[in-house]
Coordinates of C-alpha atoms in Angstrom, one line a residue:
M1429 CA -62.2 14.7 -17.8
A1430 CA -60.4 12.4 -15.4
R1431 CA -57.4 13.6 -13.5
W1432 CA -54.5 11.2 -13.2
G1433 CA -52.7 12.9 -10.3
K1434 CA -49.6 14.9 -9.7
A1435 CA -46.1 13.8 -10.7
D1436 CA -42.8 15.1 -9.2
F1437 CA -40.0 14.8 -11.7
K1438 CA -37.2 16.2 -9.5
E1439 CA -35.8 12.7 -8.8
L1440 CA -35.9 11.8 -12.5
K1441 CA -34.0 15.0 -13.3
A1442 CA -31.5 14.2 -10.6
L1443 CA -31.1 10.6 -12.0
D1444 CA -30.6 12.1 -15.4
E1445 CA -27.8 14.4 -14.1
R1446 CA -26.1 11.4 -12.4
L1447 CA -26.3 9.4 -15.7
V1448 CA -24.7 12.4 -17.5
R1449 CA -21.9 12.3 -15.0
L1450 CA -21.6 8.5 -15.6
S1451 CA -21.2 9.1 -19.3
E1452 CA -18.4 11.6 -18.5
V1453 CA -16.4 8.9 -16.7
D1454 CA -13.5 7.8 -18.9
F1455 CA -14.1 4.0 -19.1
D1456 CA -10.8 3.6 -21.1
T1457 CA -8.8 4.9 -18.2
F1458 CA -10.9 2.8 -15.7
C1459 CA -10.2 -0.3 -17.8
R1460 CA -6.5 0.4 -18.1
K1461 CA -6.2 1.0 -14.3
L1462 CA -8.1 -2.2 -13.7
A1463 CA -5.9 -4.2 -16.1
K1464 CA -2.7 -2.8 -14.4
N1465 CA -4.1 -3.8 -11.0
I1466 CA -4.8 -7.3 -12.2
A1467 CA -1.3 -7.5 -13.8
A1468 CA 0.3 -6.3 -10.5
R1469 CA -1.6 -9.0 -8.6
L1470 CA -0.4 -11.6 -11.1
L1471 CA 3.2 -10.4 -10.9
S1472 CA 3.1 -10.5 -7.1
R1473 CA 1.9 -14.1 -7.1
V1474 CA 4.3 -15.2 -9.8
K1475 CA 7.3 -13.7 -8.0
K1476 CA 6.3 -15.5 -4.7
R1477 CA 6.1 -18.8 -6.6
T1478 CA 9.4 -18.4 -8.4
P1479 CA 12.1 -20.5 -6.8
V1480 CA 15.5 -18.9 -6.1
G1481 CA 18.5 -21.0 -7.0
V1482 CA 21.0 -22.0 -4.4
A1483 CA 24.6 -23.1 -4.8
P1484 CA 24.9 -26.9 -4.3
E1485 CA 26.6 -28.1 -1.1
G1486 CA 29.1 -30.9 -0.7
L1487 CA 31.2 -30.0 -3.7
G1488 CA 35.0 -30.0 -3.7
A1489 CA 36.7 -26.7 -2.9
D1490 CA 38.1 -26.4 -6.4
T1491 CA 34.7 -27.0 -8.0
Q1492 CA 33.0 -24.6 -5.6
A1493 CA 35.6 -21.9 -6.3
K1494 CA 35.5 -22.4 -10.1
Y1495 CA 31.7 -22.5 -10.7
W1496 CA 29.9 -21.2 -7.6
S1497 CA 32.2 -18.5 -6.0
D1498 CA 30.2 -15.5 -7.3
Y1499 CA 26.8 -17.1 -7.6
T1500 CA 23.8 -15.3 -6.2
G1501 CA 20.3 -16.7 -6.8
G1502 CA 17.2 -14.7 -7.7
T1503 CA 17.8 -13.9 -11.4
L1504 CA 14.7 -15.7 -12.5
R1505 CA 12.5 -14.1 -9.8
D1506 CA 13.9 -10.5 -10.5
A1507 CA 13.4 -10.8 -14.3
W1508 CA 9.5 -10.9 -14.2
T1509 CA 8.2 -7.8 -16.0
I1510 CA 4.8 -6.2 -16.9
L1511 CA 4.5 -4.7 -20.4
P1512 CA 2.3 -1.7 -21.0
V1513 CA -1.5 -2.2 -21.4
E1514 CA -2.7 -2.6 -25.0
K1515 CA -6.2 -2.2 -26.3
I1516 CA -6.9 -4.8 -29.0
G1517 CA -10.5 -4.4 -30.3
N1518 CA -12.7 -4.4 -27.2
E1519 CA -10.1 -6.2 -25.0
Y1520 CA -7.4 -4.8 -22.8
V1521 CA -4.3 -7.0 -22.8
V1522 CA -1.5 -6.9 -20.3
T1523 CA 1.5 -9.1 -20.8
V1524 CA 3.7 -10.5 -18.0
I1525 CA 6.9 -11.9 -19.2
N1526 CA 10.2 -13.3 -18.0
P1527 CA 13.0 -12.7 -20.6
T1528 CA 15.4 -15.0 -18.9
K1529 CA 16.7 -17.7 -21.3
Y1530 CA 15.8 -20.6 -19.1
A1531 CA 12.4 -19.4 -17.8
S1532 CA 10.4 -21.7 -20.1
Y1533 CA 12.5 -24.7 -19.0
V1534 CA 11.7 -24.0 -15.3
E1535 CA 8.0 -23.4 -16.1
Y1536 CA 7.3 -26.4 -18.3
G1537 CA 10.2 -28.8 -17.6
H1538 CA 12.9 -30.1 -19.9
R1539 CA 14.7 -33.2 -21.1
Q1540 CA 18.3 -34.0 -20.2
R1541 CA 20.7 -36.8 -21.2
R1542 CA 21.0 -39.4 -18.5
G1543 CA 24.6 -40.1 -17.6
R1544 CA 26.0 -36.8 -18.8
Y1545 CA 28.6 -35.4 -16.5
V1546 CA 28.0 -31.9 -15.3
P1547 CA 31.3 -30.4 -13.9
A1548 CA 29.5 -27.5 -12.1
L1549 CA 27.6 -30.1 -10.0
G1550 CA 30.4 -32.7 -9.9
K1551 CA 27.9 -35.4 -10.8
R1552 CA 26.3 -37.3 -13.6
L1553 CA 22.6 -36.7 -14.4
T1554 CA 20.2 -39.5 -13.4
A1555 CA 16.8 -38.3 -14.6
T1556 CA 15.8 -37.9 -18.3
W1557 CA 13.0 -35.4 -17.5
V1558 CA 13.0 -32.5 -15.1
K1559 CA 9.4 -31.6 -14.1
G1560 CA 8.2 -28.1 -14.6
Q1561 CA 7.3 -25.7 -11.7
F1562 CA 4.3 -24.2 -13.6
I1563 CA 4.9 -20.9 -11.8
M1564 CA 3.0 -18.6 -14.2
T1565 CA 0.3 -21.2 -15.0
I1566 CA -0.8 -21.7 -11.4
A1567 CA -0.5 -18.0 -10.6
A1568 CA -2.7 -17.1 -13.6
Q1569 CA -5.3 -19.6 -12.6
E1570 CA -5.4 -18.1 -9.1
V1571 CA -5.8 -14.6 -10.4
E1572 CA -8.4 -15.7 -12.9
N1573 CA -10.5 -17.3 -10.1
M1574 CA -10.5 -14.0 -8.2
L1575 CA -11.2 -11.8 -11.2
P1576 CA -15.0 -11.7 -11.0
G1577 CA -15.0 -10.4 -7.4
L1578 CA -12.2 -7.9 -8.1
V1579 CA -13.9 -6.5 -11.2
E1580 CA -17.3 -6.3 -9.4
Q1581 CA -15.7 -4.5 -6.5
K1582 CA -13.9 -1.9 -8.7
L1583 CA -17.0 -1.3 -10.8
Y1584 CA -19.2 -1.0 -7.7
S1585 CA -16.8 1.7 -6.3
L1586 CA -16.9 3.6 -9.6
L1587 CA -20.7 3.5 -9.8
K1588 CA -21.0 4.3 -6.1
D1589 CA -19.2 7.6 -6.7
V1590 CA -21.6 8.5 -9.5
F1591 CA -24.8 7.5 -7.7

């Protein structure tokens, strides 16, 4: 009878133990933390891109006092919020919103009536369309481009702890 040789199964047993530890890792918690991390990066980029309003200069003293005396910019920038992570099917969804009434107009642009007098500006409007800033759109594209590397890095660090 032929003899096939000796086999040492210690390393296979050690691998089995590590795989058992991997199965004990809570992937739901890992995915939720990762989703929060991605949302935080998006929020950071969105806030950096959001313009802060400034009071117009060159207005008369009465117009300045009437419309702009207590004006402080930054309402749009401060209003960005991250909602809690939701699991829908196999996907983790994080929503970043801005509940300010005029946020969509700043994002996508808006129409206006040419020639309409605006007392707060002390001028008549000249353009029929105000271009959008695409704050969220551009920030989301930037974060989406960096996602594969970020997910790979986080997953590698999780697996490195197990193995």
